[in-house]
Amino acid sequence: MRIFGKVRHRPSASWRQATDRAFTLIGDGRYEDAGALLTRAADLEPWLSESWFNLALLHKFRHDWEQARAAGLRAVALLDREAGAPDWWNVGIAATALQDWPLARRAWQAYGLKVPGDPYGKGGEPVGMELGSAAVRLSPEGEAEVVWGRRLDPARIEVLSIPLPSSGRRWGEVVLHDGVPNGERITAAGPSYPVFDEIELWAPSPVPTWVVLLEAAAESDRDALEQLASDAGFAAEDWSSSVRLLCRTCSESAMPSGEGDGEHLDPHDHSEPGHPGPLGHRTAGSGSLWVPERECGIAAPAGLVQGLLDGWVADSPDTRAWRDLEEVC
């Protein structure tokens, strides 16, 4: 096969050595040194799409989106297949990061995804791809946290859980995520959902995160606060029951999302009685499934959050109370 007058051939030993060494350096976080080697590999074999794919990948790791887009476009220009190449997916991520919507649409279509007739509208941003729910791992290189969200397009998720403050993320934020799932969550009803790793924050949320201690006599009292917040257009989440502490291996595997609730303890849950998580429902030695004191996260504006809590208590003052409200993110 001829590409631009050159005969396509297998890469040289020098190319392979430079590339292998570069990816070892990438694994060690030495991006500058890896970049020099991958640039050398591209000089050695400029007719290989892999040369430019590898450079685009490196620039994605570095969040250098202009360079990732440029290298990605060179890679796809040298492809010898029509659809499904990961080169196009990396172009789509770079284009999304840069809000280059025409290129993003072209990339998703070239990869083989169905794109609605005019998904980018007059404002340019993609709409209508209907990709459903997924989980995203926030701050994957730090104190990683997996939360639920809505996929806006193949590279962005809107966060619908209330993240813990350690993640530095808020409810309602949109994060750019990688294309290859790193784990999955299986619901009690059967469907499984991929877990994608966050790359970076794409759009911040103006809504702050609060933590408050609730006295909720029954689960229905807790549920009433979550519904009240939702009806107001914001969110409340009982962190005492929704948070599981998992080791990295467990988090990156196929995990049941509801394990630990009810009578069945999750063997992968590393939380303890008295701390957030499914095991936190239980007091040591009692086996009780419900503790009235709950640690709750609330995503709501400062001018609304106290009134929301007061309204919740007013609806059933004998079974509800709150204290120690604090803005945490």
CSV table of C-alpha atoms in Angstrom, one decimal:
chain,number,residue,atom,x,y,z
A,1,MET,CA,0.0,0.0,0.0
A,2,ARG,CA,1.3,3.4,-1.0
A,3,ILE,CA,0.8,6.5,1.2
A,4,PHE,CA,1.9,9.9,-0.2
A,5,GLY,CA,4.3,8.0,-2.6
A,6,LYS,CA,5.8,5.9,0.2
A,7,VAL,CA,5.5,2.2,0.6
A,8,ARG,CA,3.9,1.3,3.9
A,9,HIS,CA,6.3,-0.9,5.9
A,10,ARG,CA,6.8,-2.2,9.4
A,11,PRO,CA,8.6,0.2,11.7
A,12,SER,CA,12.3,-0.1,12.1
A,13,ALA,CA,14.0,-1.4,15.2
A,14,SER,CA,15.1,2.1,16.1
A,15,TRP,CA,11.5,3.3,16.0
A,16,ARG,CA,10.3,0.4,18.2
A,17,GLN,CA,13.1,1.0,20.8
A,18,ALA,CA,12.4,4.7,21.0
A,19,THR,CA,8.7,4.1,21.3
A,20,ASP,CA,9.0,1.4,23.9
A,21,ARG,CA,11.3,3.5,26.0
A,22,ALA,CA,9.0,6.5,25.6
A,23,PHE,CA,6.0,4.7,27.1
A,24,THR,CA,8.2,3.4,30.0
A,25,LEU,CA,9.0,7.1,30.7
A,26,ILE,CA,5.3,8.0,30.4
A,27,GLY,CA,4.5,5.4,33.0
A,28,ASP,CA,7.0,7.2,35.3
A,29,GLY,CA,5.5,10.6,34.6
A,30,ARG,CA,8.5,11.8,32.7
A,31,TYR,CA,6.6,13.4,29.8
A,32,GLU,CA,9.3,15.8,28.6
A,33,ASP,CA,11.8,12.9,28.1
A,34,ALA,CA,9.1,10.8,26.5
A,35,GLY,CA,8.1,13.6,24.1
A,36,ALA,CA,11.7,13.9,22.9
A,37,LEU,CA,11.8,10.1,22.1
A,38,LEU,CA,8.3,10.1,20.4
A,39,THR,CA,9.3,13.1,18.3
A,40,ARG,CA,12.4,11.2,17.2
A,41,ALA,CA,10.3,8.2,16.4
A,42,ALA,CA,8.0,10.4,14.2
A,43,ASP,CA,11.1,11.7,12.4
A,44,LEU,CA,12.2,8.1,11.8
A,45,GLU,CA,8.9,6.9,10.5
A,46,PRO,CA,6.7,9.9,9.5
A,47,TRP,CA,4.5,7.7,7.2
A,48,LEU,CA,3.3,5.6,10.1
A,49,SER,CA,0.0,6.7,11.7
A,50,GLU,CA,1.2,5.1,14.9
A,51,SER,CA,4.0,7.7,15.2
A,52,TRP,CA,1.5,10.6,15.3
A,53,PHE,CA,-1.1,8.6,17.4
A,54,ASN,CA,1.6,8.1,20.1
A,55,LEU,CA,2.4,11.8,20.1
A,56,ALA,CA,-1.3,12.7,20.2
A,57,LEU,CA,-1.6,10.4,23.2
A,58,LEU,CA,1.3,12.0,25.0
A,59,HIS,CA,-0.1,15.5,24.4
A,60,LYS,CA,-3.4,14.3,25.8
A,61,PHE,CA,-1.7,13.1,29.0
A,62,ARG,CA,-0.1,16.5,29.2
A,63,HIS,CA,-3.4,18.3,28.5
A,64,ASP,CA,-1.8,20.1,25.6
A,65,TRP,CA,-4.8,20.1,23.4
A,66,GLU,CA,-3.6,22.2,20.5
A,67,GLN,CA,-0.7,19.8,20.0
A,68,ALA,CA,-2.9,16.8,20.6
A,69,ARG,CA,-5.3,18.0,17.9
A,70,ALA,CA,-2.4,18.6,15.4
A,71,ALA,CA,-0.8,15.3,16.0
A,72,GLY,CA,-4.1,13.5,15.9
A,73,LEU,CA,-5.0,15.0,12.6
A,74,ARG,CA,-1.7,13.8,11.1
A,75,ALA,CA,-2.4,10.3,12.5
A,76,VAL,CA,-5.9,10.0,10.9
A,77,ALA,CA,-4.6,11.3,7.6
A,78,LEU,CA,-2.4,8.2,7.4
A,79,LEU,CA,-5.0,5.6,8.5
A,80,ASP,CA,-5.6,2.6,6.3
A,81,ARG,CA,-9.1,1.8,7.6
A,82,GLU,CA,-12.3,3.7,7.3
A,83,ALA,CA,-13.9,3.6,10.8
A,84,GLY,CA,-13.4,2.6,14.4
A,85,ALA,CA,-9.8,3.7,14.8
A,86,PRO,CA,-8.9,5.0,18.3
A,87,ASP,CA,-7.0,7.8,16.5
A,88,TRP,CA,-10.3,9.4,15.8
A,89,TRP,CA,-11.4,9.1,19.4
A,90,ASN,CA,-8.4,11.0,20.6
A,91,VAL,CA,-9.1,13.7,18.0
A,92,GLY,CA,-12.6,13.9,19.4
A,93,ILE,CA,-11.4,14.4,22.9
A,94,ALA,CA,-8.9,17.1,21.9
A,95,ALA,CA,-11.6,18.8,19.8
A,96,THR,CA,-14.0,18.7,22.7
A,97,ALA,CA,-11.4,20.2,25.0
A,98,LEU,CA,-10.9,23.0,22.5
A,99,GLN,CA,-14.6,23.4,21.8
A,100,ASP,CA,-13.9,22.7,18.1
A,101,TRP,CA,-17.3,21.3,17.5
A,102,PRO,CA,-17.2,20.7,13.8
A,103,LEU,CA,-14.0,18.6,14.2
A,104,ALA,CA,-15.6,16.8,17.2
A,105,ARG,CA,-18.6,15.8,15.1
A,106,ARG,CA,-16.4,14.7,12.3
A,107,ALA,CA,-14.3,12.6,14.7
A,108,TRP,CA,-17.3,10.8,16.3
A,109,GLN,CA,-18.8,10.1,12.9
A,110,ALA,CA,-15.4,8.8,11.6
A,111,TYR,CA,-15.1,6.5,14.6
A,112,GLY,CA,-18.5,5.0,13.7
A,113,LEU,CA,-20.9,6.7,16.2
A,114,LYS,CA,-24.3,7.9,15.2
A,115,VAL,CA,-24.5,11.6,15.5
A,116,PRO,CA,-27.9,13.4,15.3
A,117,GLY,CA,-28.6,15.5,12.2
A,118,ASP,CA,-27.6,18.9,13.8
A,119,PRO,CA,-26.2,18.0,17.2
A,120,TYR,CA,-24.2,21.1,17.6
A,121,GLY,CA,-26.9,23.7,16.8
A,122,LYS,CA,-26.2,27.4,16.4
A,123,GLY,CA,-24.2,27.6,19.6
A,124,GLY,CA,-21.9,24.8,18.5
A,125,GLU,CA,-22.1,22.6,21.6
A,126,PRO,CA,-23.2,19.0,21.1
A,127,VAL,CA,-26.7,18.0,22.1
A,128,GLY,CA,-29.0,15.1,21.6
A,129,MET,CA,-26.5,12.2,21.5
A,130,GLU,CA,-28.5,10.3,24.2
A,131,LEU,CA,-25.6,8.3,25.6
A,132,GLY,CA,-27.2,7.7,29.0
A,133,SER,CA,-25.7,7.4,32.4
A,134,ALA,CA,-22.1,6.4,33.4
A,135,ALA,CA,-19.8,6.7,36.3
A,136,VAL,CA,-16.7,8.9,36.3
A,137,ARG,CA,-13.6,8.6,38.5
A,138,LEU,CA,-12.7,12.1,39.7
A,139,SER,CA,-9.1,13.0,40.5
A,140,PRO,CA,-7.8,9.5,39.4
A,141,GLU,CA,-4.2,10.3,40.3
A,142,GLY,CA,-5.1,11.7,43.7
A,143,GLU,CA,-7.9,10.8,46.2
A,144,ALA,CA,-10.0,9.2,43.5
A,145,GLU,CA,-13.7,9.1,43.8
A,146,VAL,CA,-16.3,7.4,41.5
A,147,VAL,CA,-19.5,9.4,41.1
A,148,TRP,CA,-22.5,9.1,38.8
A,149,GLY,CA,-23.3,11.4,35.9
A,150,ARG,CA,-25.0,11.9,32.6
A,151,ARG,CA,-23.0,11.6,29.4
A,152,LEU,CA,-23.4,14.7,27.3
A,153,ASP,CA,-21.3,13.3,24.4
A,154,PRO,CA,-18.5,10.7,24.1
A,155,ALA,CA,-16.0,12.8,26.0
A,156,ARG,CA,-18.0,14.7,28.6
A,157,ILE,CA,-20.0,13.8,31.7
A,158,GLU,CA,-22.2,16.1,33.8
A,159,VAL,CA,-21.7,15.1,37.5
A,160,LEU,CA,-25.0,14.3,39.2
A,161,SER,CA,-23.7,12.9,42.5
A,162,ILE,CA,-22.4,15.3,45.2
A,163,PRO,CA,-18.7,14.6,45.3
A,164,LEU,CA,-16.8,14.6,48.6
A,165,PRO,CA,-14.8,17.8,49.1
A,166,SER,CA,-11.5,15.9,48.8
A,167,SER,CA,-12.1,15.5,45.1
A,168,GLY,CA,-12.3,19.3,44.5
A,169,ARG,CA,-15.3,18.8,42.3
A,170,ARG,CA,-18.9,19.9,42.7
A,171,TRP,CA,-22.4,18.7,41.7
A,172,GLY,CA,-23.3,19.9,38.2
A,173,GLU,CA,-19.8,20.3,36.9
A,174,VAL,CA,-18.9,18.9,33.5
A,175,VAL,CA,-15.7,16.9,33.3
A,176,LEU,CA,-13.7,15.8,30.2
A,177,HIS,CA,-13.1,12.0,30.4
A,178,ASP,CA,-11.0,9.4,28.7
A,179,GLY,CA,-12.4,7.0,26.1
A,180,VAL,CA,-11.5,3.6,27.6
A,181,PRO,CA,-13.5,2.6,30.6
A,182,ASN,CA,-11.5,1.7,33.7
A,183,GLY,CA,-14.0,-0.5,35.6
A,184,GLU,CA,-17.7,-0.8,35.7
A,185,ARG,CA,-20.6,-0.6,38.2
A,186,ILE,CA,-23.4,-3.2,38.1
A,187,THR,CA,-26.8,-2.2,39.4
A,188,ALA,CA,-29.2,-4.4,41.3
A,189,ALA,CA,-31.6,-4.4,38.3
A,190,GLY,CA,-28.8,-5.9,36.2
A,191,PRO,CA,-27.5,-3.2,33.8
A,192,SER,CA,-23.8,-2.3,34.1
A,193,TYR,CA,-22.3,1.1,33.5
A,194,PRO,CA,-18.8,2.0,32.5
A,195,VAL,CA,-16.5,4.0,34.8
A,196,PHE,CA,-14.4,6.5,32.9
A,197,ASP,CA,-11.4,8.4,34.3
A,198,GLU,CA,-11.6,12.2,34.5
A,199,ILE,CA,-9.0,14.0,32.4
A,200,GLU,CA,-9.8,17.6,33.5
A,201,LEU,CA,-12.6,19.9,34.6
A,202,TRP,CA,-14.4,21.1,31.4
A,203,ALA,CA,-17.0,23.4,33.0
A,204,PRO,CA,-17.1,24.5,36.7
A,205,SER,CA,-20.3,24.7,38.7
A,206,PRO,CA,-21.3,27.8,40.7
A,207,VAL,CA,-23.2,25.7,43.2
A,208,PRO,CA,-21.3,25.2,46.5
A,209,THR,CA,-21.2,21.9,48.4
A,210,TRP,CA,-22.3,21.8,52.1
A,211,VAL,CA,-22.0,19.2,54.7
A,212,VAL,CA,-24.6,18.9,57.5
A,213,LEU,CA,-25.4,16.5,60.3
A,214,LEU,CA,-29.0,15.4,60.2
A,215,GLU,CA,-31.2,13.7,62.8
A,216,ALA,CA,-33.6,11.6,60.7
A,217,ALA,CA,-35.7,9.1,62.6
A,218,ALA,CA,-36.3,7.0,59.5
A,219,GLU,CA,-35.1,6.5,56.0
A,220,SER,CA,-38.3,8.3,54.8
A,221,ASP,CA,-37.2,11.4,56.7
A,222,ARG,CA,-33.8,11.3,54.9
A,223,ASP,CA,-35.6,10.7,51.5
A,224,ALA,CA,-37.8,13.7,52.1
A,225,LEU,CA,-34.8,16.0,52.2
A,226,GLU,CA,-33.3,14.5,49.1
A,227,GLN,CA,-36.7,15.0,47.3
A,228,LEU,CA,-37.0,18.6,48.6
A,229,ALA,CA,-33.6,19.5,47.3
A,230,SER,CA,-34.4,17.9,43.9
A,231,ASP,CA,-37.7,19.7,43.6
A,232,ALA,CA,-35.8,23.0,44.2
A,233,GLY,CA,-33.5,22.1,41.3
A,234,PHE,CA,-30.5,21.1,43.4
A,235,ALA,CA,-29.4,18.0,45.3
A,236,ALA,CA,-28.9,16.4,48.7
A,237,GLU,CA,-27.1,13.1,49.3
A,238,ASP,CA,-26.8,10.9,52.4
A,239,TRP,CA,-23.1,10.4,52.4
A,240,SER,CA,-23.5,8.0,55.4
A,241,SER,CA,-25.0,5.4,53.0
A,242,SER,CA,-23.8,6.4,49.5
A,243,VAL,CA,-20.1,6.4,50.1
A,244,ARG,CA,-18.0,3.2,50.0
A,245,LEU,CA,-14.3,3.1,50.7
A,246,LEU,CA,-12.7,0.8,48.1
A,247,CYS,CA,-9.1,-0.1,47.4
A,248,ARG,CA,-7.8,0.8,43.9
A,249,THR,CA,-8.1,-2.8,42.7
A,250,CYS,CA,-11.7,-3.1,43.7
A,251,SER,CA,-12.6,0.4,42.3
A,252,GLU,CA,-11.2,-0.5,38.9
A,253,SER,CA,-13.0,-3.8,38.6
A,254,ALA,CA,-16.7,-4.7,37.9
A,255,MET,CA,-18.4,-3.7,41.2
A,256,PRO,CA,-22.0,-4.1,42.2
A,257,SER,CA,-23.1,-0.5,42.9
A,258,GLY,CA,-25.6,-1.4,45.6
A,259,GLU,CA,-23.6,-4.0,47.5
A,260,GLY,CA,-23.4,-3.4,51.3
A,261,ASP,CA,-27.0,-2.2,51.6
A,262,GLY,CA,-29.5,-4.3,53.6
A,263,GLU,CA,-28.3,-7.4,55.4
A,264,HIS,CA,-25.6,-8.4,52.9
A,265,LEU,CA,-22.2,-6.8,53.7
A,266,ASP,CA,-20.0,-6.1,50.7
A,267,PRO,CA,-16.6,-7.8,51.2
A,268,HIS,CA,-15.0,-5.1,49.0
A,269,ASP,CA,-16.3,-2.3,51.3
A,270,HIS,CA,-13.3,-1.1,53.4
A,271,SER,CA,-15.3,1.4,55.5
A,272,GLU,CA,-16.0,0.7,59.2
A,273,PRO,CA,-19.0,1.1,61.5
A,274,GLY,CA,-19.4,4.7,62.5
A,275,HIS,CA,-17.9,6.1,59.3
A,276,PRO,CA,-19.4,6.9,55.9
A,277,GLY,CA,-20.3,3.9,53.8
A,278,PRO,CA,-22.7,1.0,53.9
A,279,LEU,CA,-21.0,-0.4,57.0
A,280,GLY,CA,-21.3,3.0,58.6
A,281,HIS,CA,-25.0,2.3,59.1
A,282,ARG,CA,-24.1,-0.3,61.7
A,283,THR,CA,-23.0,0.4,65.2
A,284,ALA,CA,-20.3,-1.9,66.5
A,285,GLY,CA,-21.9,-5.1,67.8
A,286,SER,CA,-25.5,-4.0,67.3
A,287,GLY,CA,-26.1,-4.9,63.7
A,288,SER,CA,-28.6,-2.1,63.5
A,289,LEU,CA,-29.3,-1.0,59.9
A,290,TRP,CA,-30.3,2.5,60.6
A,291,VAL,CA,-28.6,5.2,62.7
A,292,PRO,CA,-30.6,8.5,62.9
A,293,GLU,CA,-27.5,10.7,62.8
A,294,ARG,CA,-26.6,11.1,59.1
A,295,GLU,CA,-23.8,13.0,57.4
A,296,CYS,CA,-25.4,14.6,54.4
A,297,GLY,CA,-23.9,16.5,51.4
A,298,ILE,CA,-26.1,19.3,50.0
A,299,ALA,CA,-25.5,21.1,46.7
A,300,ALA,CA,-27.4,24.4,46.8
A,301,PRO,CA,-26.8,28.2,46.8
A,302,ALA,CA,-25.8,29.9,50.1
A,303,GLY,CA,-29.1,31.8,50.1
A,304,LEU,CA,-31.2,28.6,49.9
A,305,VAL,CA,-29.5,25.9,51.9
A,306,GLN,CA,-30.6,26.9,55.4
A,307,GLY,CA,-34.2,27.6,54.3
A,308,LEU,CA,-34.2,24.2,52.6
A,309,LEU,CA,-33.2,22.5,55.9
A,310,ASP,CA,-35.6,24.5,58.0
A,311,GLY,CA,-38.4,23.6,55.7
A,312,TRP,CA,-37.5,20.0,55.9
A,313,VAL,CA,-37.6,20.1,59.7
A,314,ALA,CA,-40.9,22.1,59.7
A,315,ASP,CA,-42.6,19.3,57.8
A,316,SER,CA,-42.0,16.9,60.7
A,317,PRO,CA,-40.3,18.5,63.7
A,318,ASP,CA,-40.7,15.4,65.9
A,319,THR,CA,-38.5,13.2,63.6
A,320,ARG,CA,-36.1,15.7,62.1
A,321,ALA,CA,-33.3,18.1,63.1
A,322,TRP,CA,-30.1,19.4,61.7
A,323,ARG,CA,-26.9,21.0,63.0
A,324,ASP,CA,-23.3,21.9,62.0
A,325,LEU,CA,-23.9,23.2,58.5
A,326,GLU,CA,-20.6,23.9,56.8
A,327,GLU,CA,-19.6,24.9,53.2
A,328,VAL,CA,-16.8,22.5,52.2
A,329,CYS,CA,-16.3,23.0,48.4
